[in-house]
PDB file of C-alpha atoms in Angstrom:
ATOM      1  CA  UNK R   1     -18.529  -1.040  -3.458  1.00  0.00           C
ATOM      2  CA  UNK R   2     -15.837  -3.128  -1.816  1.00  0.00           C
ATOM      3  CA  UNK R   3     -15.145  -3.280   1.958  1.00  0.00           C
ATOM      4  CA  UNK R   4     -11.886  -1.280   1.745  1.00  0.00           C
ATOM      5  CA  UNK R   5     -13.650   1.492  -0.162  1.00  0.00           C
ATOM      6  CA  UNK R   6     -16.544   1.523   2.315  1.00  0.00           C
ATOM      7  CA  UNK R   7     -14.099   1.950   5.189  1.00  0.00           C
ATOM      8  CA  UNK R   8     -12.239   4.674   3.299  1.00  0.00           C
ATOM      9  CA  UNK R   9     -15.430   6.624   2.508  1.00  0.00           C
ATOM     10  CA  UNK R  10     -16.485   6.471   6.161  1.00  0.00           C
ATOM     11  CA  UNK R  11     -13.103   7.800   7.296  1.00  0.00           C
ATOM     12  CA  UNK R  12     -13.249  10.617   4.722  1.00  0.00           C
ATOM     13  CA  UNK R  13     -16.653  11.740   5.940  1.00  0.00           C
ATOM     14  CA  UNK R  14     -15.359  11.852   9.515  1.00  0.00           C
ATOM     15  CA  UNK R  15     -12.188  13.725   8.506  1.00  0.00           C
ATOM     16  CA  UNK R  16     -11.275  17.338   9.203  1.00  0.00           C
ATOM     17  CA  UNK R  17      -9.053  19.937   7.593  1.00  0.00           C
ATOM     18  CA  UNK R  18      -5.377  19.576   8.510  1.00  0.00           C
ATOM     19  CA  UNK R  19      -2.335  21.820   8.357  1.00  0.00           C
ATOM     20  CA  UNK R  20       0.584  21.213   6.003  1.00  0.00           C
ATOM     21  CA  UNK R  21       2.687  19.593   8.741  1.00  0.00           C
ATOM     22  CA  UNK R  22      -0.228  17.393   9.740  1.00  0.00           C
ATOM     23  CA  UNK R  23      -0.533  16.289   6.112  1.00  0.00           C
ATOM     24  CA  UNK R  24       3.159  15.367   6.072  1.00  0.00           C
ATOM     25  CA  UNK R  25       2.747  13.406   9.285  1.00  0.00           C
ATOM     26  CA  UNK R  26      -0.284  11.637   7.855  1.00  0.00           C
ATOM     27  CA  UNK R  27       1.628  10.794   4.669  1.00  0.00           C
ATOM     28  CA  UNK R  28       4.542   9.458   6.699  1.00  0.00           C
ATOM     29  CA  UNK R  29       2.335   7.007   8.576  1.00  0.00           C
ATOM     30  CA  UNK R  30       0.595   5.857   5.393  1.00  0.00           C
ATOM     31  CA  UNK R  31       3.972   5.172   3.785  1.00  0.00           C
ATOM     32  CA  UNK R  32       5.245   3.410   6.912  1.00  0.00           C
ATOM     33  CA  UNK R  33       2.239   1.093   6.925  1.00  0.00           C
ATOM     34  CA  UNK R  34       2.547   0.461   3.161  1.00  0.00           C
ATOM     35  CA  UNK R  35       6.268  -0.325   3.341  1.00  0.00           C
ATOM     36  CA  UNK R  36       5.679  -2.357   6.512  1.00  0.00           C
ATOM     37  CA  UNK R  37       3.139  -4.564   4.722  1.00  0.00           C
ATOM     38  CA  UNK R  38       5.626  -5.187   1.912  1.00  0.00           C
ATOM     39  CA  UNK R  39       8.301  -6.071   4.471  1.00  0.00           C
ATOM     40  CA  UNK R  40       5.978  -8.566   6.195  1.00  0.00           C
ATOM     41  CA  UNK R  41       5.149 -10.349   2.933  1.00  0.00           C
ATOM     42  CA  UNK R  42       8.815 -10.289   1.903  1.00  0.00           C
ATOM     43  CA  UNK R  43       9.825 -11.856   5.233  1.00  0.00           C
ATOM     44  CA  UNK R  44       7.250 -14.621   4.829  1.00  0.00           C
ATOM     45  CA  UNK R  45       8.471 -15.230   1.280  1.00  0.00           C
ATOM     46  CA  UNK R  46      12.086 -15.406   2.479  1.00  0.00           C
ATOM     47  CA  UNK R  47      11.187 -18.069   5.044  1.00  0.00           C
ATOM     48  CA  UNK R  48       9.677 -20.254   2.315  1.00  0.00           C
ATOM     49  CA  UNK R  49      12.041 -19.136  -0.455  1.00  0.00           C
ATOM     50  CA  UNK R  50      13.249 -22.631  -1.430  1.00  0.00           C
ATOM     51  CA  UNK R  51       9.707 -23.883  -1.976  1.00  0.00           C
ATOM     52  CA  UNK R  52       8.822 -20.675  -3.844  1.00  0.00           C
ATOM     53  CA  UNK R  53      11.817 -21.091  -6.128  1.00  0.00           C
ATOM     54  CA  UNK R  54      10.982 -24.705  -6.886  1.00  0.00           C
ATOM     55  CA  UNK R  55       7.231 -24.288  -7.410  1.00  0.00           C
ATOM     56  CA  UNK R  56       6.940 -20.731  -8.765  1.00  0.00           C
ATOM     57  CA  UNK R  57      10.082 -18.878  -9.820  1.00  0.00           C
ATOM     58  CA  UNK R  58      11.878 -21.733 -11.576  1.00  0.00           C
ATOM     59  CA  UNK R  59       8.679 -23.334 -12.873  1.00  0.00           C
ATOM     60  CA  UNK R  60       8.777 -21.518 -16.269  1.00  0.00           C
ATOM     61  CA  UNK R  61      12.261 -22.957 -16.824  1.00  0.00           C
ATOM     62  CA  UNK R  62      10.876 -26.523 -16.859  1.00  0.00           C
ATOM     63  CA  UNK R  63       9.235 -28.172 -19.904  1.00  0.00           C
ATOM     64  CA  UNK R  64       6.373 -29.485 -17.723  1.00  0.00           C
ATOM     65  CA  UNK R  65       5.226 -25.948 -16.841  1.00  0.00           C
ATOM     66  CA  UNK R  66       1.467 -25.438 -17.286  1.00  0.00           C
ATOM     67  CA  UNK R  67       1.855 -23.024 -20.221  1.00  0.00           C
ATOM     68  CA  UNK R  68       4.132 -25.357 -22.157  1.00  0.00           C
ATOM     69  CA  UNK R  69       1.740 -28.269 -21.636  1.00  0.00           C
ATOM     70  CA  UNK R  70      -1.141 -26.149 -22.941  1.00  0.00           C
ATOM     71  CA  UNK R  71       0.960 -25.127 -25.943  1.00  0.00           C
ATOM     72  CA  UNK R  72       1.583 -28.798 -26.736  1.00  0.00           C
ATOM     73  CA  UNK R  73      -2.143 -29.492 -26.488  1.00  0.00           C
ATOM     74  CA  UNK R  74      -2.789 -26.578 -28.842  1.00  0.00           C
ATOM     75  CA  UNK R  75      -0.178 -27.863 -31.273  1.00  0.00           C
ATOM     76  CA  UNK R  76      -1.990 -31.209 -31.459  1.00  0.00           C
ATOM     77  CA  UNK R  77      -5.272 -29.487 -32.295  1.00  0.00           C
ATOM     78  CA  UNK R  78      -3.821 -27.062 -34.830  1.00  0.00           C
ATOM     79  CA  UNK R  79      -1.213 -29.394 -36.315  1.00  0.00           C
ATOM     80  CA  UNK R  80       1.455 -26.710 -35.775  1.00  0.00           C
ATOM     81  CA  UNK R  81       4.225 -28.881 -34.286  1.00  0.00           C
ATOM     82  CA  UNK R  82       6.623 -25.984 -33.619  1.00  0.00           C
ATOM     83  CA  UNK R  83       4.200 -24.643 -31.038  1.00  0.00           C
ATOM     84  CA  UNK R  84       4.906 -27.505 -28.635  1.00  0.00           C
ATOM     85  CA  UNK R  85       7.717 -26.937 -26.144  1.00  0.00           C
ATOM     86  CA  UNK R  86       9.409 -30.232 -25.344  1.00  0.00           C
ATOM     87  CA  UNK R  87      12.733 -28.952 -24.010  1.00  0.00           C
ATOM     88  CA  UNK R  88      14.465 -25.787 -22.862  1.00  0.00           C
ATOM     89  CA  UNK R  89      18.127 -25.760 -23.853  1.00  0.00           C
ATOM     90  CA  UNK R  90      19.721 -23.844 -21.020  1.00  0.00           C
ATOM     91  CA  UNK R  91      21.094 -24.245 -17.532  1.00  0.00           C
ATOM     92  CA  UNK R  92      21.116 -21.780 -14.662  1.00  0.00           C
ATOM     93  CA  UNK R  93      24.274 -20.954 -12.783  1.00  0.00           C
ATOM     94  CA  UNK R  94      25.547 -18.751  -9.993  1.00  0.00           C
ATOM     95  CA  UNK R  95      29.036 -17.363 -10.622  1.00  0.00           C
ATOM     96  CA  UNK R  96      29.344 -15.065  -7.616  1.00  0.00           C
ATOM     97  CA  UNK R  97      29.658 -16.188  -4.020  1.00  0.00           C
ATOM     98  CA  UNK R  98      26.770 -14.093  -2.675  1.00  0.00           C
ATOM     99  CA  UNK R  99      24.584 -14.253  -5.797  1.00  0.00           C
ATOM    100  CA  UNK R 100      22.159 -16.925  -4.588  1.00  0.00           C
ATOM    101  CA  UNK R 101      21.631 -15.159  -1.281  1.00  0.00           C
ATOM    102  CA  UNK R 102      21.199 -11.829  -3.093  1.00  0.00           C
ATOM    103  CA  UNK R 103      18.647 -13.392  -5.445  1.00  0.00           C
ATOM    104  CA  UNK R 104      16.788 -14.829  -2.458  1.00  0.00           C
ATOM    105  CA  UNK R 105      16.479 -11.341  -0.979  1.00  0.00           C
ATOM    106  CA  UNK R 106      15.533  -9.783  -4.327  1.00  0.00           C
ATOM    107  CA  UNK R 107      12.933 -12.438  -5.065  1.00  0.00           C
ATOM    108  CA  UNK R 108      11.450 -12.115  -1.586  1.00  0.00           C
ATOM    109  CA  UNK R 109      11.118  -8.365  -2.049  1.00  0.00           C
ATOM    110  CA  UNK R 110       9.441  -8.830  -5.428  1.00  0.00           C
ATOM    111  CA  UNK R 111       6.959 -11.330  -3.990  1.00  0.00           C
ATOM    112  CA  UNK R 112       6.392  -9.034  -1.013  1.00  0.00           C
ATOM    113  CA  UNK R 113       5.563  -6.176  -3.383  1.00  0.00           C
ATOM    114  CA  UNK R 114       3.056  -8.293  -5.298  1.00  0.00           C
ATOM    115  CA  UNK R 115       1.485  -9.793  -2.190  1.00  0.00           C
ATOM    116  CA  UNK R 116       1.171  -6.499  -0.312  1.00  0.00           C
ATOM    117  CA  UNK R 117       0.106  -4.453  -3.343  1.00  0.00           C
ATOM    118  CA  UNK R 118      -3.625  -4.309  -2.431  1.00  0.00           C
ATOM    119  CA  UNK R 119      -2.993  -2.994   1.081  1.00  0.00           C
ATOM    120  CA  UNK R 120      -0.071  -0.767   0.055  1.00  0.00           C
ATOM    121  CA  UNK R 121      -2.158   0.883  -2.652  1.00  0.00           C
ATOM    122  CA  UNK R 122      -5.051   1.236  -0.204  1.00  0.00           C
ATOM    123  CA  UNK R 123      -2.789   3.191   2.159  1.00  0.00           C
ATOM    124  CA  UNK R 124      -1.660   5.501  -0.663  1.00  0.00           C
ATOM    125  CA  UNK R 125      -5.232   5.989  -1.887  1.00  0.00           C
ATOM    126  CA  UNK R 126      -6.385   6.633   1.669  1.00  0.00           C
ATOM    127  CA  UNK R 127      -4.072   9.652   1.740  1.00  0.00           C
ATOM    128  CA  UNK R 128      -5.061  10.921  -1.729  1.00  0.00           C
ATOM    129  CA  UNK R 129      -8.846  10.452  -1.553  1.00  0.00           C
ATOM    130  CA  UNK R 130      -9.626  13.151   1.085  1.00  0.00           C
ATOM    131  CA  UNK R 131      -8.189  15.771  -1.277  1.00  0.00           C
ATOM    132  CA  UNK R 132     -10.724  14.911  -3.976  1.00  0.00           C
ATOM    133  CA  UNK R 133     -14.096  16.518  -4.424  1.00  0.00           C
ATOM    134  CA  UNK R 134     -17.150  14.450  -3.545  1.00  0.00           C
ATOM    135  CA  UNK R 135     -18.018  14.025  -7.237  1.00  0.00           C
ATOM    136  CA  UNK R 136     -14.473  12.828  -7.973  1.00  0.00           C
ATOM    137  CA  UNK R 137     -14.628  10.346  -5.108  1.00  0.00           C
ATOM    138  CA  UNK R 138     -17.921   9.006  -6.439  1.00  0.00           C
ATOM    139  CA  UNK R 139     -16.426   8.642  -9.910  1.00  0.00           C
ATOM    140  CA  UNK R 140     -13.373   6.846  -8.480  1.00  0.00           C
ATOM    141  CA  UNK R 141     -15.426   4.576  -6.229  1.00  0.00           C
ATOM    142  CA  UNK R 142     -13.934   1.103  -6.159  1.00  0.00           C
ATOM    143  CA  UNK R 143     -10.491   2.366  -7.219  1.00  0.00           C
ATOM    144  CA  UNK R 144      -8.670   0.092  -4.765  1.00  0.00           C
ATOM    145  CA  UNK R 145     -10.499  -2.963  -6.063  1.00  0.00           C
ATOM    146  CA  UNK R 146     -10.076  -2.197  -9.762  1.00  0.00           C
ATOM    147  CA  UNK R 147      -6.412  -1.179  -9.558  1.00  0.00           C
ATOM    148  CA  UNK R 148      -5.615  -4.305  -7.532  1.00  0.00           C
ATOM    149  CA  UNK R 149      -7.601  -6.605  -9.810  1.00  0.00           C
ATOM    150  CA  UNK R 150      -5.989  -5.227 -12.961  1.00  0.00           C
ATOM    151  CA  UNK R 151      -2.509  -5.433 -11.434  1.00  0.00           C
ATOM    152  CA  UNK R 152      -2.945  -9.062 -10.352  1.00  0.00           C
ATOM    153  CA  UNK R 153      -4.460  -9.988 -13.721  1.00  0.00           C
ATOM    154  CA  UNK R 154      -1.450  -8.406 -15.426  1.00  0.00           C
ATOM    155  CA  UNK R 155       0.983 -10.255 -13.159  1.00  0.00           C
ATOM    156  CA  UNK R 156      -0.713 -13.583 -13.908  1.00  0.00           C
ATOM    157  CA  UNK R 157      -0.732 -12.797 -17.628  1.00  0.00           C
ATOM    158  CA  UNK R 158       2.956 -11.927 -17.520  1.00  0.00           C
ATOM    159  CA  UNK R 159       3.820 -15.042 -15.517  1.00  0.00           C
ATOM    160  CA  UNK R 160       1.761 -17.597 -17.438  1.00  0.00           C
ATOM    161  CA  UNK R 161       1.840 -16.162 -20.966  1.00  0.00           C
ATOM    162  CA  UNK R 162       4.538 -13.582 -21.696  1.00  0.00           C
ATOM    163  CA  UNK R 163       7.386 -14.941 -19.544  1.00  0.00           C
ATOM    164  CA  UNK R 164       7.185 -18.571 -20.747  1.00  0.00           C
ATOM    165  CA  UNK R 165       7.051 -17.460 -24.393  1.00  0.00           C
ATOM    166  CA  UNK R 166      10.082 -15.202 -23.942  1.00  0.00           C
ATOM    167  CA  UNK R 167      12.038 -17.772 -21.911  1.00  0.00           C
ATOM    168  CA  UNK R 168      11.291 -20.502 -24.448  1.00  0.00           C
ATOM    169  CA  UNK R 169      12.520 -18.381 -27.351  1.00  0.00           C
ATOM    170  CA  UNK R 170      15.641 -17.071 -25.619  1.00  0.00           C
ATOM    171  CA  UNK R 171      16.543 -20.495 -24.227  1.00  0.00           C
ATOM    172  CA  UNK R 172      16.287 -22.262 -27.588  1.00  0.00           C
ATOM    173  CA  UNK R 173      17.832 -19.522 -29.741  1.00  0.00           C
ATOM    174  CA  UNK R 174      21.385 -20.362 -30.810  1.00  0.00           C
ATOM    175  CA  UNK R 175      23.741 -18.713 -33.275  1.00  0.00           C
ATOM    176  CA  UNK R 176      25.774 -21.906 -33.446  1.00  0.00           C
ATOM    177  CA  UNK R 177      25.253 -25.381 -31.877  1.00  0.00           C
ATOM    178  CA  UNK R 178      28.678 -25.103 -30.234  1.00  0.00           C
ATOM    179  CA  UNK R 179      27.475 -22.158 -28.135  1.00  0.00           C
ATOM    180  CA  UNK R 180      25.924 -23.379 -24.895  1.00  0.00           C
ATOM    181  CA  UNK R 181      23.277 -21.334 -23.099  1.00  0.00           C
ATOM    182  CA  UNK R 182      24.334 -21.005 -19.466  1.00  0.00           C
ATOM    183  CA  UNK R 183      22.442 -18.133 -17.893  1.00  0.00           C
ATOM    184  CA  UNK R 184      23.208 -16.473 -14.585  1.00  0.00           C
ATOM    185  CA  UNK R 185      20.399 -16.798 -12.082  1.00  0.00           C
ATOM    186  CA  UNK R 186      20.312 -12.992 -11.816  1.00  0.00           C
ATOM    187  CA  UNK R 187      19.650 -12.736 -15.575  1.00  0.00           C
ATOM    188  CA  UNK R 188      16.809 -15.246 -15.375  1.00  0.00           C
ATOM    189  CA  UNK R 189      15.213 -13.547 -12.353  1.00  0.00           C
ATOM    190  CA  UNK R 190      15.620 -10.130 -13.966  1.00  0.00           C
ATOM    191  CA  UNK R 191      13.831 -11.267 -17.134  1.00  0.00           C
ATOM    192  CA  UNK R 192      11.022 -12.946 -15.206  1.00  0.00           C
ATOM    193  CA  UNK R 193      10.528  -9.958 -12.892  1.00  0.00           C
ATOM    194  CA  UNK R 194      10.632  -7.397 -15.705  1.00  0.00           C
ATOM    195  CA  UNK R 195       8.051  -9.202 -17.831  1.00  0.00           C
ATOM    196  CA  UNK R 196       5.765 -10.092 -14.932  1.00  0.00           C
ATOM    197  CA  UNK R 197       5.727  -6.707 -13.209  1.00  0.00           C
ATOM    198  CA  UNK R 198       5.766  -4.949 -16.590  1.00  0.00           C
ATOM    199  CA  UNK R 199       2.523  -6.677 -17.546  1.00  0.00           C
ATOM    200  CA  UNK R 200       1.067  -5.784 -14.145  1.00  0.00           C
ATOM    201  CA  UNK R 201       1.721  -2.113 -14.899  1.00  0.00           C
ATOM    202  CA  UNK R 202       0.561  -2.425 -18.525  1.00  0.00           C
ATOM    203  CA  UNK R 203      -2.807  -3.732 -17.340  1.00  0.00           C
ATOM    204  CA  UNK R 204      -3.342  -0.379 -15.599  1.00  0.00           C
ATOM    205  CA  UNK R 205      -4.210   1.087 -19.009  1.00  0.00           C
ATOM    206  CA  UNK R 206      -7.910   1.662 -18.106  1.00  0.00           C
ATOM    207  CA  UNK R 207      -6.872   3.436 -14.896  1.00  0.00           C
ATOM    208  CA  UNK R 208      -4.487   5.686 -16.828  1.00  0.00           C
ATOM    209  CA  UNK R 209      -7.294   6.403 -19.306  1.00  0.00           C
ATOM    210  CA  UNK R 210      -9.564   7.344 -16.396  1.00  0.00           C
ATOM    211  CA  UNK R 211      -7.049   9.809 -14.951  1.00  0.00           C
ATOM    212  CA  UNK R 212      -6.167  11.378 -18.300  1.00  0.00           C
ATOM    213  CA  UNK R 213      -9.857  11.676 -19.213  1.00  0.00           C
ATOM    214  CA  UNK R 214     -10.603  13.228 -15.848  1.00  0.00           C
ATOM    215  CA  UNK R 215      -8.097  16.028 -16.426  1.00  0.00           C
ATOM    216  CA  UNK R 216      -9.386  16.507 -19.963  1.00  0.00           C
ATOM    217  CA  UNK R 217      -6.260  15.267 -21.725  1.00  0.00           C
ATOM    218  CA  UNK R 218      -7.957  12.237 -23.281  1.00  0.00           C
ATOM    219  CA  UNK R 219     -11.368  11.772 -24.908  1.00  0.00           C
ATOM    220  CA  UNK R 220     -13.166   8.682 -26.251  1.00  0.00           C
ATOM    221  CA  UNK R 221     -13.434  10.351 -29.665  1.00  0.00           C
ATOM    222  CA  UNK R 222      -9.647  10.710 -29.809  1.00  0.00           C
ATOM    223  CA  UNK R 223      -9.111   7.073 -28.787  1.00  0.00           C
ATOM    224  CA  UNK R 224     -11.619   5.838 -31.379  1.00  0.00           C
ATOM    225  CA  UNK R 225     -10.052   7.962 -34.105  1.00  0.00           C
ATOM    226  CA  UNK R 226      -6.615   6.508 -33.442  1.00  0.00           C
ATOM    227  CA  UNK R 227      -7.820   2.968 -32.694  1.00  0.00           C
ATOM    228  CA  UNK R 228      -6.113   1.515 -35.776  1.00  0.00           C
ATOM    229  CA  UNK R 229      -2.854   3.225 -34.889  1.00  0.00           C
ATOM    230  CA  UNK R 230      -3.146   1.860 -31.358  1.00  0.00           C
ATOM    231  CA  UNK R 231      -3.663  -1.686 -32.634  1.00  0.00           C
ATOM    232  CA  UNK R 232      -0.529  -1.378 -34.784  1.00  0.00           C
ATOM    233  CA  UNK R 233       1.403  -0.242 -31.695  1.00  0.00           C
ATOM    234  CA  UNK R 234      -0.067  -3.173 -29.742  1.00  0.00           C
ATOM    235  CA  UNK R 235       1.131  -5.621 -32.409  1.00  0.00           C
ATOM    236  CA  UNK R 236       4.604  -4.064 -32.286  1.00  0.00           C
ATOM    237  CA  UNK R 237       4.665  -4.295 -28.480  1.00  0.00           C
ATOM    238  CA  UNK R 238       3.502  -7.915 -28.679  1.00  0.00           C
ATOM    239  CA  UNK R 239       6.294  -8.675 -31.153  1.00  0.00           C
ATOM    240  CA  UNK R 240       8.838  -7.084 -28.807  1.00  0.00           C
ATOM    241  CA  UNK R 241       7.782  -8.794 -25.582  1.00  0.00           C
ATOM    242  CA  UNK R 242       7.288 -12.160 -27.313  1.00  0.00           C
ATOM    243  CA  UNK R 243      10.503 -12.697 -29.274  1.00  0.00           C
ATOM    244  CA  UNK R 244       9.132 -16.011 -30.561  1.00  0.00           C
ATOM    245  CA  UNK R 245       8.578 -15.629 -34.323  1.00  0.00           C
ATOM    246  CA  UNK R 246       5.362 -17.681 -34.501  1.00  0.00           C
ATOM    247  CA  UNK R 247       2.165 -15.727 -35.057  1.00  0.00           C
ATOM    248  CA  UNK R 248       0.229 -17.643 -32.382  1.00  0.00           C
ATOM    249  CA  UNK R 249       2.339 -16.196 -29.566  1.00  0.00           C
ATOM    250  CA  UNK R 250       1.941 -12.641 -30.847  1.00  0.00           C
ATOM    251  CA  UNK R 251      -1.828 -13.005 -31.205  1.00  0.00           C
ATOM    252  CA  UNK R 252      -2.028 -14.520 -27.722  1.00  0.00           C
ATOM    253  CA  UNK R 253      -0.398 -11.410 -26.268  1.00  0.00           C
ATOM    254  CA  UNK R 254      -2.124  -8.899 -28.561  1.00  0.00           C
ATOM    255  CA  UNK R 255      -5.717  -9.911 -27.747  1.00  0.00           C
ATOM    256  CA  UNK R 256      -5.678  -8.920 -24.038  1.00  0.00           C
ATOM    257  CA  UNK R 257      -3.908  -5.638 -24.846  1.00  0.00           C
ATOM    258  CA  UNK R 258      -6.492  -4.844 -27.533  1.00  0.00           C
ATOM    259  CA  UNK R 259      -9.313  -5.638 -25.093  1.00  0.00           C
ATOM    260  CA  UNK R 260      -7.708  -3.344 -22.516  1.00  0.00           C
ATOM    261  CA  UNK R 261      -7.663  -0.567 -25.090  1.00  0.00           C
ATOM    262  CA  UNK R 262     -11.377  -1.072 -25.782  1.00  0.00           C
ATOM    263  CA  UNK R 263     -12.091  -1.013 -22.045  1.00  0.00           C
ATOM    264  CA  UNK R 264     -10.083   2.208 -21.820  1.00  0.00           C
ATOM    265  CA  UNK R 265     -12.313   3.761 -24.497  1.00  0.00           C
ATOM    266  CA  UNK R 266     -15.384   2.830 -22.445  1.00  0.00           C
ATOM    267  CA  UNK R 267     -13.781   4.266 -19.288  1.00  0.00           C
ATOM    268  CA  UNK R 268     -12.966   7.520 -21.079  1.00  0.00           C
ATOM    269  CA  UNK R 269     -16.559   7.720 -22.335  1.00  0.00           C
ATOM    270  CA  UNK R 270     -17.852   7.105 -18.811  1.00  0.00           C
ATOM    271  CA  UNK R 271     -15.747   9.978 -17.469  1.00  0.00           C
ATOM    272  CA  UNK R 272     -16.954  12.259 -20.275  1.00  0.00           C
ATOM    273  CA  UNK R 273     -20.599  11.427 -19.528  1.00  0.00           C
ATOM    274  CA  UNK R 274     -20.053  12.210 -15.854  1.00  0.00           C
ATOM    275  CA  UNK R 275     -18.422  15.526 -16.729  1.00  0.00           C
ATOM    276  CA  UNK R 276     -21.320  16.507 -19.011  1.00  0.00           C
ATOM    277  CA  UNK R 277     -23.827  15.508 -16.338  1.00  0.00           C
ATOM    278  CA  UNK R 278     -22.065  17.603 -13.705  1.00  0.00           C
ATOM    279  CA  UNK R 279     -21.888  20.577 -16.076  1.00  0.00           C
ATOM    280  CA  UNK R 280     -25.592  20.281 -16.820  1.00  0.00           C
ATOM    281  CA  UNK R 281     -26.474  20.119 -13.127  1.00  0.00           C
ATOM    282  CA  UNK R 282     -24.346  23.203 -12.431  1.00  0.00           C
ATOM    283  CA  UNK R 283     -26.100  25.097 -15.235  1.00  0.00           C
ATOM    284  CA  UNK R 284     -29.508  24.087 -13.935  1.00  0.00           C
ATOM    285  CA  UNK R 285     -28.618  25.231 -10.439  1.00  0.00           C
ATOM    286  CA  UNK R 286     -27.393  28.536 -11.896  1.00  0.00           C
ATOM    287  CA  UNK R 287     -30.668  29.030 -13.785  1.00  0.00           C
ATOM    288  CA  UNK R 288     -32.624  28.212 -10.647  1.00  0.00           C
ATOM    289  CA  UNK R 289     -30.602  30.707  -8.584  1.00  0.00           C
ATOM    290  CA  UNK R 290     -31.293  33.388 -11.190  1.00  0.00           C
TER     291      UNK R 290
END
């Protein structure tokens, strides 16, 4: 169990029953601390925003980005020349007076959200956990760690895989050579943020499976029965979020999503085994009491 979860469990054991108004007050302070942590990270990001733009945010718009270099290496090994990205045919522009400053604030907030996510989620979970039964808390042990890890993995996947593939396709797609791609900086940032944060949320699939299985809405048998349907949906989603027509890009995105689905099946089975074990223990205690 991770340090944050150990601290949380200790605080739960020392807790006491509170009134409705005390619960609201407690929630208010948890939210204040969560939002405060996001604000701190956003402020730090704003101070170093020019370096962040050069090294991180605008990096996928350059042909020497790590993903594009790896794609070129892969093209040499597979002989599929179209896989290599040698140029990105677009320029970025700002057509409104306050747009660059607005994008600096927006980008700082986005980075603050990502950077503060572990602590912000810990504060939210710290409020929710005392309302759970002891068996539910044991089943959800390590929730802060797993949710954070999956979110950060999704963000990295979105930044290094999905976003470059989408940007490469959209930048090089032309209806006619006379049409020049000149994108507003807000459009570029919006695409990058949507794909990156979207993947961070998509990677929460095992957590969603855990919650739905816990309330009895989802079972491993159901997920196994519709596995083929799920894989078809995954391929469709991969085709949507990777507009590039080559099959390599779609497979590259589909594999992690398929693995997440398999992990979700295991998570659902784990919850079902815990439920059966608890039911059996309750029956045994009932027989003993009789």
